[in-house]
Short mmCIF file of N, CA and C in Angstrom, two decimals:
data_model
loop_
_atom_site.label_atom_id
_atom_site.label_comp_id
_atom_site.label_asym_id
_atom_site.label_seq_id
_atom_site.Cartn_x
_atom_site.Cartn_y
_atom_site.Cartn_z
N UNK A 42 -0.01 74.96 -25.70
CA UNK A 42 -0.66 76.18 -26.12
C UNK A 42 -0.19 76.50 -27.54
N UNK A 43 -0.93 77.49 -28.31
CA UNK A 43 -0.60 77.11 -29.87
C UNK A 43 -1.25 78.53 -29.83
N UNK A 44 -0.27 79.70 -30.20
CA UNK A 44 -0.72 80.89 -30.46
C UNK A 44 -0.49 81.26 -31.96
N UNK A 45 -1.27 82.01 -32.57
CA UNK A 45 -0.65 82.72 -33.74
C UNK A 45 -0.14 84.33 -33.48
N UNK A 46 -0.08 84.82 -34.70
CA UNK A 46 0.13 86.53 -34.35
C UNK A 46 0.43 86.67 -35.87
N UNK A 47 -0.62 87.95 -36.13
CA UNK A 47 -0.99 88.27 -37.27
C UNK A 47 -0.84 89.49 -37.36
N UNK A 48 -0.11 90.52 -38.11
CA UNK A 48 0.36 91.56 -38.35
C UNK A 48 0.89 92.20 -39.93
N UNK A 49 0.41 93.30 -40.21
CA UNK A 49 1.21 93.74 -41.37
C UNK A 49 2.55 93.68 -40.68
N UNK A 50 3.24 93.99 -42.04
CA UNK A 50 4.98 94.09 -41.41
C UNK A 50 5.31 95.24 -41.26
N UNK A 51 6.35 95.20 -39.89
CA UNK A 51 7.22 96.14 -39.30
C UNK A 51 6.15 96.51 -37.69
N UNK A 52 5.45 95.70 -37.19
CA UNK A 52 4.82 95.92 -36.12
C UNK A 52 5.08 95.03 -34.94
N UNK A 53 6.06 94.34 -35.18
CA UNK A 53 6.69 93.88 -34.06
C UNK A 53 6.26 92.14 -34.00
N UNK A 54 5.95 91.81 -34.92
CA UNK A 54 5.73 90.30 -34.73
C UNK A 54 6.30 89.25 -34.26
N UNK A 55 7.52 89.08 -34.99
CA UNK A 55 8.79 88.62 -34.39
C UNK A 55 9.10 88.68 -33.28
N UNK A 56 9.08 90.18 -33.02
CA UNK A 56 9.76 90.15 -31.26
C UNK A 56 9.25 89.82 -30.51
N UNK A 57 7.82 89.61 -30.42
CA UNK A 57 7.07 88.97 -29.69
C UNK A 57 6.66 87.59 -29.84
N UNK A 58 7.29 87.21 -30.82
CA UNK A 58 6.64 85.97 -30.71
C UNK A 58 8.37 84.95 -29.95
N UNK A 59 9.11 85.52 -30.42
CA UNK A 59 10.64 85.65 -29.98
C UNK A 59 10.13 85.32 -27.86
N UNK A 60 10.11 86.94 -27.74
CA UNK A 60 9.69 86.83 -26.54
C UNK A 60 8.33 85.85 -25.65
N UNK A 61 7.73 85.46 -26.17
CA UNK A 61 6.51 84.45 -25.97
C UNK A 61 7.65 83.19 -25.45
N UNK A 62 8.15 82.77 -26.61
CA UNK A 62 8.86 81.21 -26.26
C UNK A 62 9.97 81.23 -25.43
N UNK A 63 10.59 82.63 -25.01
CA UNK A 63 11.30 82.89 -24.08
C UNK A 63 10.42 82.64 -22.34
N UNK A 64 9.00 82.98 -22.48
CA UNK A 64 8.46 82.74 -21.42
C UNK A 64 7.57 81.66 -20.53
N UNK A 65 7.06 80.81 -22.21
CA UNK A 65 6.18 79.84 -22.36
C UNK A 65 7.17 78.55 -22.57
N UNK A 66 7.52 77.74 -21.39
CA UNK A 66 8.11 76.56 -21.25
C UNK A 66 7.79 76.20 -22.33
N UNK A 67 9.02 75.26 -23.13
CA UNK A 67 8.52 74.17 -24.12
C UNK A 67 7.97 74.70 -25.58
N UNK A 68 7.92 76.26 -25.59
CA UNK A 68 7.43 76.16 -26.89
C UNK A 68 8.70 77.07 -27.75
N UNK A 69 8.17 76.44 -29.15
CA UNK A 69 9.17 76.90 -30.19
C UNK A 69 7.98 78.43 -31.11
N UNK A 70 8.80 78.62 -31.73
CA UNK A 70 8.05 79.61 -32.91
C UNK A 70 8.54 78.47 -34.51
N UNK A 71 7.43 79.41 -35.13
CA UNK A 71 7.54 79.07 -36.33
C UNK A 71 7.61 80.13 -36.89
N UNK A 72 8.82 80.71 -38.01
CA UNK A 72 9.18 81.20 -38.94
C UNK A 72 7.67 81.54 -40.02
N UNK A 73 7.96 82.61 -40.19
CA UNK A 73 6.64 83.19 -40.67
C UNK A 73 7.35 82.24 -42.26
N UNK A 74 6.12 82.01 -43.31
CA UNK A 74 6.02 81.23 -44.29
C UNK A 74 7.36 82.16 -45.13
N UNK A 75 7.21 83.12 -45.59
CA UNK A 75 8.20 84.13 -46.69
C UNK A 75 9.59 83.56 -46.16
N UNK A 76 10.00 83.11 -44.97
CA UNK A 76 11.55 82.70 -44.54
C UNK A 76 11.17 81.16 -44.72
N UNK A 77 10.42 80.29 -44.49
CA UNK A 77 10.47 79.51 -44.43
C UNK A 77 10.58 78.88 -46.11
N UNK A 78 10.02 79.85 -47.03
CA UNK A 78 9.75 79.15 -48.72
C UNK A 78 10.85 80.21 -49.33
N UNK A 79 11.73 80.82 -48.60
CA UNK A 79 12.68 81.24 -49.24
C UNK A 79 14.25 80.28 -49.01
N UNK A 80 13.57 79.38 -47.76
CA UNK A 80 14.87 78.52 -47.29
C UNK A 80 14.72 77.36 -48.21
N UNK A 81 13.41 77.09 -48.66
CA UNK A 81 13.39 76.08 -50.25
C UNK A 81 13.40 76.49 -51.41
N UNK A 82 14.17 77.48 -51.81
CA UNK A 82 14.44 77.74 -52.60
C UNK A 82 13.60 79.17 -53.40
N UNK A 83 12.26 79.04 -53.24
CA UNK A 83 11.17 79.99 -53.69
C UNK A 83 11.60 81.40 -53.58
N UNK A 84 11.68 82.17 -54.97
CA UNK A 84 12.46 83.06 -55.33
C UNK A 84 11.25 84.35 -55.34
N UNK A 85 11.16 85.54 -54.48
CA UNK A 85 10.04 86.30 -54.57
C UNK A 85 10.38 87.43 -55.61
N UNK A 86 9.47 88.33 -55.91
CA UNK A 86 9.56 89.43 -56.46
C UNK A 86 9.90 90.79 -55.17
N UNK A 87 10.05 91.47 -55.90
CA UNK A 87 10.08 92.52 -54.54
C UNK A 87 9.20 93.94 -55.50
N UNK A 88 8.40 94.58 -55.45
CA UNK A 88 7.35 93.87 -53.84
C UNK A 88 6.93 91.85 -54.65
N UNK A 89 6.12 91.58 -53.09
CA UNK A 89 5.63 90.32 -53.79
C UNK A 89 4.53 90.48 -54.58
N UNK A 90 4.44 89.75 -55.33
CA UNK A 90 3.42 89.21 -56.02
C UNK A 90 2.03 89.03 -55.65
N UNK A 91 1.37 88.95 -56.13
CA UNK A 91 -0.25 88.41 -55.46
C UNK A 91 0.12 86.87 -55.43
N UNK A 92 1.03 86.48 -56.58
CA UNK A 92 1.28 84.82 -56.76
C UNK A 92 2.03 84.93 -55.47
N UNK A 93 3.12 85.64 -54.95
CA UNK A 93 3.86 85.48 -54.05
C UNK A 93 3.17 85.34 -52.52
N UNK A 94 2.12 86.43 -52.87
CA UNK A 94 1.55 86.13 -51.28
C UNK A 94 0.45 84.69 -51.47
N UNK A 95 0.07 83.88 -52.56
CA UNK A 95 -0.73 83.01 -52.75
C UNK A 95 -0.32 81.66 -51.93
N UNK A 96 1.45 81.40 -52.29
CA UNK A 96 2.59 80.73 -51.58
C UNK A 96 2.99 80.81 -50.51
N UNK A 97 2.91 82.09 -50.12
CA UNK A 97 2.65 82.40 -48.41
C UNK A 97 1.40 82.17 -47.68
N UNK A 98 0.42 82.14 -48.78
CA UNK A 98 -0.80 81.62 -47.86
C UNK A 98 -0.70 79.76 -47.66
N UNK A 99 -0.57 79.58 -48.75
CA UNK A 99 -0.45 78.22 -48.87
C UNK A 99 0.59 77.16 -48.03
N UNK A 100 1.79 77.82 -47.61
CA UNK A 100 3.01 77.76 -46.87
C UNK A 100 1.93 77.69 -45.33
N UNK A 101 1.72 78.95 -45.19
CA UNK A 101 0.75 79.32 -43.31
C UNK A 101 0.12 78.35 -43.28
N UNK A 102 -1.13 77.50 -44.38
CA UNK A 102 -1.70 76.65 -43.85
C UNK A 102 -0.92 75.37 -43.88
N UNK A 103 -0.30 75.21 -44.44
CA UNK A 103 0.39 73.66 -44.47
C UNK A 103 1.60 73.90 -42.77
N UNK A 104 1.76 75.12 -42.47
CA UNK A 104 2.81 75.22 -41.30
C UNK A 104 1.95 74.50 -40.01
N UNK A 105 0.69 75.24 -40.17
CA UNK A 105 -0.43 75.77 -39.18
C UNK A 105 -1.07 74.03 -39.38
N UNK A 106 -1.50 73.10 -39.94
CA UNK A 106 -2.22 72.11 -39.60
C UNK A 106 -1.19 70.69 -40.04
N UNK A 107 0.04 71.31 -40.05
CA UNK A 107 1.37 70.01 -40.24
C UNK A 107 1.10 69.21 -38.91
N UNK A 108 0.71 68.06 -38.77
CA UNK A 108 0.90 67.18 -37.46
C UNK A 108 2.33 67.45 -36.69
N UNK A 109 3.51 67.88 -37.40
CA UNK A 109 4.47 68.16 -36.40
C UNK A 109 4.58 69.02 -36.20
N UNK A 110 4.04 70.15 -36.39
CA UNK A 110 3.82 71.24 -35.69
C UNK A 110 3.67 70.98 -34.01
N UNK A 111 4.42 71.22 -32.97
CA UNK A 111 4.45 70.90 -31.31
C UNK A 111 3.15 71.42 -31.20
N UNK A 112 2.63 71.09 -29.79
CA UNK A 112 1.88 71.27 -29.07
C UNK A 112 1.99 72.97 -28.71
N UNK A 113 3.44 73.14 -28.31
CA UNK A 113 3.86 74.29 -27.51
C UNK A 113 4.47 75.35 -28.43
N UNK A 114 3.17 76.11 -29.24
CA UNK A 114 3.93 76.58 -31.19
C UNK A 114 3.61 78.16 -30.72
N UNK A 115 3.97 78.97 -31.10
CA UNK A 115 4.11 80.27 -31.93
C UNK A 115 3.99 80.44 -32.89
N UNK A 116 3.10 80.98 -34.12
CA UNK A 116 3.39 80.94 -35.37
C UNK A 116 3.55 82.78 -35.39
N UNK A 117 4.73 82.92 -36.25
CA UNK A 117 5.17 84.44 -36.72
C UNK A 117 3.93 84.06 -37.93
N UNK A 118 2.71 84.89 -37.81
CA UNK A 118 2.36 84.96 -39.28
C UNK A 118 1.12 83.88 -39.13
N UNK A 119 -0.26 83.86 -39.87
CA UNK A 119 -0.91 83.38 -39.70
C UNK A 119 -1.71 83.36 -41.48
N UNK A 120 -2.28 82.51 -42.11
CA UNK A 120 -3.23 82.29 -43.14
C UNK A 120 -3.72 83.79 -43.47
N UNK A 121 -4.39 84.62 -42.42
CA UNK A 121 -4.91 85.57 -42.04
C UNK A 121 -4.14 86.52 -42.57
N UNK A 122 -2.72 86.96 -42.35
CA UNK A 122 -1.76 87.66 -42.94
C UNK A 122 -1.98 87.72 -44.21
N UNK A 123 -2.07 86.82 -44.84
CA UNK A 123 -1.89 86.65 -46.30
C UNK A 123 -3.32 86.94 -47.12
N UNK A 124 -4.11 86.60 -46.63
CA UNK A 124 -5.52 87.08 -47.06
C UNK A 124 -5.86 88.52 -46.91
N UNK A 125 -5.10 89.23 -45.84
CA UNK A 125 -5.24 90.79 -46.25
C UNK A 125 -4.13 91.35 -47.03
N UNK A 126 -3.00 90.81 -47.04
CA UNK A 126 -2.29 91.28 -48.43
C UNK A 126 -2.84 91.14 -49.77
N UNK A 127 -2.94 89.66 -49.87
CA UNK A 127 -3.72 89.93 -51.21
C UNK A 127 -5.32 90.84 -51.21
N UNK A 128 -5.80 91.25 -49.99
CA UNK A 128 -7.30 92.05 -50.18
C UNK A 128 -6.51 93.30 -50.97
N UNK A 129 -5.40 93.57 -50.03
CA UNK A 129 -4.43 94.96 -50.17
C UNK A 129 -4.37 95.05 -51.79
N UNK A 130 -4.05 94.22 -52.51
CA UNK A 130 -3.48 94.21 -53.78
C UNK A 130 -4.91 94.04 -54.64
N UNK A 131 -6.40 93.75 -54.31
CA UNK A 131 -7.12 93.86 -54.79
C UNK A 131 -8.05 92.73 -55.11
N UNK A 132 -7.59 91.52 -54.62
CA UNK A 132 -8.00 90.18 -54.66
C UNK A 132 -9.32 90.15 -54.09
N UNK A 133 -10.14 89.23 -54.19
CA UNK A 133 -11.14 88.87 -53.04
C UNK A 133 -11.06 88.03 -52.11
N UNK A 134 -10.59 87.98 -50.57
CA UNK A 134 -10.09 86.90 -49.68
C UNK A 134 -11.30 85.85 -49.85
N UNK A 135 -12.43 85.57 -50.38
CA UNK A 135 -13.30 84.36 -49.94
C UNK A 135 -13.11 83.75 -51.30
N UNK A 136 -12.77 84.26 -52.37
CA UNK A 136 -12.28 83.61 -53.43
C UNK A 136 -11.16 83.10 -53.29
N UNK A 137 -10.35 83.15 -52.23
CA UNK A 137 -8.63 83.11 -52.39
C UNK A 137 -8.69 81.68 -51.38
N UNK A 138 -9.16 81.56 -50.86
CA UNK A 138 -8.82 80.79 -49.32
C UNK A 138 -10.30 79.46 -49.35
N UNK A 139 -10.15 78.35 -48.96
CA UNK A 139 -11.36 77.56 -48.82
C UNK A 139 -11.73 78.00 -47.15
N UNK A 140 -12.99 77.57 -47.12
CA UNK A 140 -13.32 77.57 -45.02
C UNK A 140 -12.88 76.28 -45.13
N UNK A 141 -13.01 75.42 -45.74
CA UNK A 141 -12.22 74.33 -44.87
C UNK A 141 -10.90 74.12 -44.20
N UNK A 142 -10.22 74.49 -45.79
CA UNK A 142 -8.84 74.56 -45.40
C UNK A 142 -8.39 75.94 -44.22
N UNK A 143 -9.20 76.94 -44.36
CA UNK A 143 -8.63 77.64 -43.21
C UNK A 143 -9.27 77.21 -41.79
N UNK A 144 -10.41 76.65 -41.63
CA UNK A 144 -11.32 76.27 -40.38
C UNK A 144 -10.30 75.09 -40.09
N UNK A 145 -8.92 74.56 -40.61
CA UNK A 145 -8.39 73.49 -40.43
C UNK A 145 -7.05 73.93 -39.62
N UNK A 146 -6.74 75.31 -40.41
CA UNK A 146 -5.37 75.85 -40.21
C UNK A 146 -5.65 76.69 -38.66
N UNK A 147 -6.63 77.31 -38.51
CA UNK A 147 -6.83 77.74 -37.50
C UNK A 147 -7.64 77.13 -36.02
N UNK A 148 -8.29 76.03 -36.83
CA UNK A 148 -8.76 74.94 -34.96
C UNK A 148 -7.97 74.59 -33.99
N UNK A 149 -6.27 74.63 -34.50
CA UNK A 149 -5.86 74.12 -33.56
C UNK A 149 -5.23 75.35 -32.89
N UNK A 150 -5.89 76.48 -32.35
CA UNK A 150 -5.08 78.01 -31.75
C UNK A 150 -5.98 78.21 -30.69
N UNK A 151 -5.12 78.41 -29.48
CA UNK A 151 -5.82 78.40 -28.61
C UNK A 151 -5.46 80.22 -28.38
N UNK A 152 -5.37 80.74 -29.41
CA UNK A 152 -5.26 82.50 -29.19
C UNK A 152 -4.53 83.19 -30.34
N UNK A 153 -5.43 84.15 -31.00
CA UNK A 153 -5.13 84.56 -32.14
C UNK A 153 -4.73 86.23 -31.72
N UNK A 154 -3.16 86.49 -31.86
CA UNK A 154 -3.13 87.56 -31.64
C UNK A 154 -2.70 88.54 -33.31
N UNK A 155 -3.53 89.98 -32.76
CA UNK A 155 -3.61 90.24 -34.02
C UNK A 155 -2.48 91.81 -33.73
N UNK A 156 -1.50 92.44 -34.47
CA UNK A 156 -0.22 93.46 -33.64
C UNK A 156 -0.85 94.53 -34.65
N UNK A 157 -1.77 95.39 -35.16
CA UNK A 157 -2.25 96.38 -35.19
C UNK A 157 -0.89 97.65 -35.76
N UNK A 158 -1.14 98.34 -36.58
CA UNK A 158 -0.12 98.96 -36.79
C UNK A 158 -0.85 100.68 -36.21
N UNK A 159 0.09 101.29 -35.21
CA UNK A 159 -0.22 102.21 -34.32
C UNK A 159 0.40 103.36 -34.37
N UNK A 160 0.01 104.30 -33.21
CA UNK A 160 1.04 105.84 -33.08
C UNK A 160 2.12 105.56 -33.01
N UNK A 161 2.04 104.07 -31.54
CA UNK A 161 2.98 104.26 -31.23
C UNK A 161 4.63 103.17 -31.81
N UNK A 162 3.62 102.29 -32.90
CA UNK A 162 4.30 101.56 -33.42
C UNK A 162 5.19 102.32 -34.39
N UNK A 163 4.49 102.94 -34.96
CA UNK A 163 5.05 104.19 -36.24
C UNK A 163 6.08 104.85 -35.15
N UNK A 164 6.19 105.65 -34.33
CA UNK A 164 7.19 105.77 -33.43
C UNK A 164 8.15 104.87 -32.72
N UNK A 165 7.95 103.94 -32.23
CA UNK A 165 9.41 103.59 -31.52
C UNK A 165 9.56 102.63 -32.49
N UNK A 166 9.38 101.69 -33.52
CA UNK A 166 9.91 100.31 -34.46
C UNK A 166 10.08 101.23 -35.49
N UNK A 167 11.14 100.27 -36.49
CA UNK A 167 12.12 101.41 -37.18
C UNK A 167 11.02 101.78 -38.56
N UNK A 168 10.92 102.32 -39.32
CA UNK A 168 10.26 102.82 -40.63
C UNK A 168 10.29 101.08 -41.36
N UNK A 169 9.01 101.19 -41.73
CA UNK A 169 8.42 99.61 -42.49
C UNK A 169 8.32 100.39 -43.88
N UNK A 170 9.08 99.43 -44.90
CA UNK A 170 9.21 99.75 -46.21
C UNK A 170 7.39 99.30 -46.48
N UNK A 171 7.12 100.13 -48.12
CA UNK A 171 5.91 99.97 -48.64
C UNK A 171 4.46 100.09 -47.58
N UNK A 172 5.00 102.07 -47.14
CA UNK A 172 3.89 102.18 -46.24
C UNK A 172 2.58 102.01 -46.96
N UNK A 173 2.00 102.21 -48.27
CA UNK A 173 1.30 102.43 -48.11
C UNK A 173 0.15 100.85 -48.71
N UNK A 174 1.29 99.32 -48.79
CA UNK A 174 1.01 98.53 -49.01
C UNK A 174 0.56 98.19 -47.10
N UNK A 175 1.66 98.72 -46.79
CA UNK A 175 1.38 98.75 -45.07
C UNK A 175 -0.33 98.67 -44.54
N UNK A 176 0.14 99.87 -44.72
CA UNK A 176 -1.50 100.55 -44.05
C UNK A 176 -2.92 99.48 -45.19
N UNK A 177 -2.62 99.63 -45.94
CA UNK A 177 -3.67 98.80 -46.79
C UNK A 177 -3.92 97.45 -46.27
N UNK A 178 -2.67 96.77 -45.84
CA UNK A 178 -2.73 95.47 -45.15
C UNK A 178 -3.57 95.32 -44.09
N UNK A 179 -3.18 96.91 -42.88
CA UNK A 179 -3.27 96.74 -41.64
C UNK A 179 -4.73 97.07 -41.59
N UNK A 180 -5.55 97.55 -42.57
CA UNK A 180 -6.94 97.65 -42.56
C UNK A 180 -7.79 96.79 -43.32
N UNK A 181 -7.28 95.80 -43.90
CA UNK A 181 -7.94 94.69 -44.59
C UNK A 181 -7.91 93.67 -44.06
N UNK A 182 -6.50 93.64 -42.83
CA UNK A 182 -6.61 92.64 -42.14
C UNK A 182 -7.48 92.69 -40.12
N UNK A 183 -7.67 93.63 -40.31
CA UNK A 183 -8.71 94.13 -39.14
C UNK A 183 -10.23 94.38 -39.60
N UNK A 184 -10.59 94.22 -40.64
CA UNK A 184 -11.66 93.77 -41.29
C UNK A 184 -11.89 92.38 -41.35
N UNK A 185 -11.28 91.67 -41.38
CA UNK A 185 -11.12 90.29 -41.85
C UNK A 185 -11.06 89.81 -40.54
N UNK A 186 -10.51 90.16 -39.32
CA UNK A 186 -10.34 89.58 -38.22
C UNK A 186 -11.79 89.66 -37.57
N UNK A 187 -12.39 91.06 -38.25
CA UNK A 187 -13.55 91.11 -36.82
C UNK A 187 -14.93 90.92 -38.03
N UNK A 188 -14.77 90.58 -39.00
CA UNK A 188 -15.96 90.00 -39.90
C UNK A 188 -16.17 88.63 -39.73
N UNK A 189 -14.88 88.06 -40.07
CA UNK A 189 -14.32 86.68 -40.68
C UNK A 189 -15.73 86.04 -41.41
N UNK A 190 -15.35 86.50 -43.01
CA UNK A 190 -16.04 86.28 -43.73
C UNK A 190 -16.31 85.51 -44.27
N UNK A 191 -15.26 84.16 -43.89
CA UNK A 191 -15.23 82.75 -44.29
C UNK A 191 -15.56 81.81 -43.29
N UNK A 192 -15.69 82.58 -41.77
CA UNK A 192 -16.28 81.52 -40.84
C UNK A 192 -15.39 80.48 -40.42
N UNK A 193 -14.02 81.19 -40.29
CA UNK A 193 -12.88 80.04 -40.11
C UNK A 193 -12.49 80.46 -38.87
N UNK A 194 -12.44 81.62 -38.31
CA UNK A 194 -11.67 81.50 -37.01
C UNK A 194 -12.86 82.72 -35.34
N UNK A 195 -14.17 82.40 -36.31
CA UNK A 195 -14.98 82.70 -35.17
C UNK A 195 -14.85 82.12 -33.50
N UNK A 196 -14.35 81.01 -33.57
CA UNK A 196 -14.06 80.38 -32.18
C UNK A 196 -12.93 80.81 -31.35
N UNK A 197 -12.09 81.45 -32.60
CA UNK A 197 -10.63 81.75 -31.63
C UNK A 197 -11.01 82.95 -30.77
N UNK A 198 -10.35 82.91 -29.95
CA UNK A 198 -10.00 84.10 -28.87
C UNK A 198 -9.23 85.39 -30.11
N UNK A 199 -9.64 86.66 -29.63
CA UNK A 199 -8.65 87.34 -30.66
C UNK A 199 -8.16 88.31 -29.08
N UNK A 200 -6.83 88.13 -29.52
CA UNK A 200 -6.35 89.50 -28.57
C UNK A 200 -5.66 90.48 -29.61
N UNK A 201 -6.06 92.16 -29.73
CA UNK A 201 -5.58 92.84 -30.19
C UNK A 201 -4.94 93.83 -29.34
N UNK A 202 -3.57 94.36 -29.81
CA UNK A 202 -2.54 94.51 -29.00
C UNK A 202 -2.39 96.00 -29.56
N UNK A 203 -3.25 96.88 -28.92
CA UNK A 203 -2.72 98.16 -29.57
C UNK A 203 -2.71 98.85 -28.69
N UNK A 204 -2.36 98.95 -27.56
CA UNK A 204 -1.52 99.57 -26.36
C UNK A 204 -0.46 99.51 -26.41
N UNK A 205 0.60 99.63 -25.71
CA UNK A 205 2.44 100.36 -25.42
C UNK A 205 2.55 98.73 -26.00
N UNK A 206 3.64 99.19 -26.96
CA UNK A 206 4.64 97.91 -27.09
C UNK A 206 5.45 97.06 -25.74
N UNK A 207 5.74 97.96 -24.34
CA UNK A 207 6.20 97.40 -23.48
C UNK A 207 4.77 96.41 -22.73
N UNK A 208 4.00 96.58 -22.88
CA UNK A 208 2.68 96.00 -22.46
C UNK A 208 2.48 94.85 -22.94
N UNK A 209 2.94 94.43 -24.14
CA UNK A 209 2.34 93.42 -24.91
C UNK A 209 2.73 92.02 -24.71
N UNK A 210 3.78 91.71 -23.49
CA UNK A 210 4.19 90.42 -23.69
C UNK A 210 3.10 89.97 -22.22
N UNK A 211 3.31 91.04 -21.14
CA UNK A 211 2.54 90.93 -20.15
C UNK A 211 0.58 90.40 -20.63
N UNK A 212 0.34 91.62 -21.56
CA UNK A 212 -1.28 90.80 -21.98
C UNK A 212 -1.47 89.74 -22.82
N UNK A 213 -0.31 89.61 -23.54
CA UNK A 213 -0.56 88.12 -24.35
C UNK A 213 -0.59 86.95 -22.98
N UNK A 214 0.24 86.98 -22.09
CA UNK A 214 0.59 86.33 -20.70
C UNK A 214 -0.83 85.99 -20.26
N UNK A 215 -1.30 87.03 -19.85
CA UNK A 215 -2.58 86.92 -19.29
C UNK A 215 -3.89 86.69 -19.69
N UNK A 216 -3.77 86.97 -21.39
CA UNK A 216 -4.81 86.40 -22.40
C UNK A 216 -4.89 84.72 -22.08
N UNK A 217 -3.58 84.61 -22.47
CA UNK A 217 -2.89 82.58 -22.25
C UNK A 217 -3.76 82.40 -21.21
N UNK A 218 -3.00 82.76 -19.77
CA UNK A 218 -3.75 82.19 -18.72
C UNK A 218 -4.98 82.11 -18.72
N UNK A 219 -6.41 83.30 -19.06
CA UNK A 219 -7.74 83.06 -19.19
C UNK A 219 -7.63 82.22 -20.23
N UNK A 220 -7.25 81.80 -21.03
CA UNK A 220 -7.90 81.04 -22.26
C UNK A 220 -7.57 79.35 -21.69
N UNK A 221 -6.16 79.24 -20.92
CA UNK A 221 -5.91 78.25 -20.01
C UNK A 221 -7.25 77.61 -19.28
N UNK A 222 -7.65 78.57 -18.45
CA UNK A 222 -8.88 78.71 -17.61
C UNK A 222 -9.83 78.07 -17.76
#
């Protein structure tokens, strides 16, 4: 099984994807791209860059269609992430991204979960720096999920998770199993 999870930051991505491979025999996570191109060296700005999130896009798809990528994956972070940051910052995502290369990064997901930034997220997870890069994210990238304007991930399953944070490992569970099905 090969899930993603796509989220502005500070909505719980990690922990769930943490918790996923705790439940799902055999599978690992993958390190969202920003940890992974900071462990080679790639030096960001703070905030990032539009170049910075360009490297994070570019990072997601090379994570997302690497042949060694397992069978049994998690990805913290998805292509998708990065195409509504840079919308956030003013870019155009169908200029930014090919459909090939993303119709490549995303064929192999058998469930695209997307973590929604909420009441109740804003309440119980701790304060997410650059709210209002936040919120800009979290609505460019819920545009982008339910348009998909490049025609790259119409096939995936989308589960959006904006009920109780204690809920969410149970419906990703049961998303799996129907998509199993």
């Amino acid at each position: 099984m090969r899930v993603g999870i796509s989220g502005a930051h500070g909505t719980g991505k990690t922990t769930l994807a943490e918790a996923l491979c705790e439940h799902l025999p055999g599978h690992v996570a993958v390190d969202e791209p920003y940890y992974l191109l900071e462990e080679e060296g790639y030096e960001f700005g703070f905030p990032p860059s539009l170049e910075d999130y360009r490297a994070m896009f570019a990072r997601s798809v090379q994570s997302m269609t690497s042949p060694l990528s397992a069978a049994g994956v998690v990805f913290d972070r998805t292509p998708l992430d990065y195409l509504a940051y840079m919308a956030a910052l003013g870019a155009d995502p169908s200029g930014e991204a090919g459909t090939a290369e993303l119709r490549a990064a995303f064929a192999g997901l058998d469930l695209l979960i997307v973590t929604p930034v909420t009441a109740e997220t804003e309440r119980v997870l701790p304060a997410a720096e650059m709210h209002v890069l936040r919120s800009r994210v979290n609505d460019a990238l819920l545009d982008l999920v339910y348009d998909d304007p490049l025609s790259a991930w119409e096939s995936i399953p989308v589960l959006e998770l904006s009920g109780s944070l204690d809920g969410r490992l149970g419906a990703v569970l049961a998303a799996l199993g129907q998509a199993v099905s």
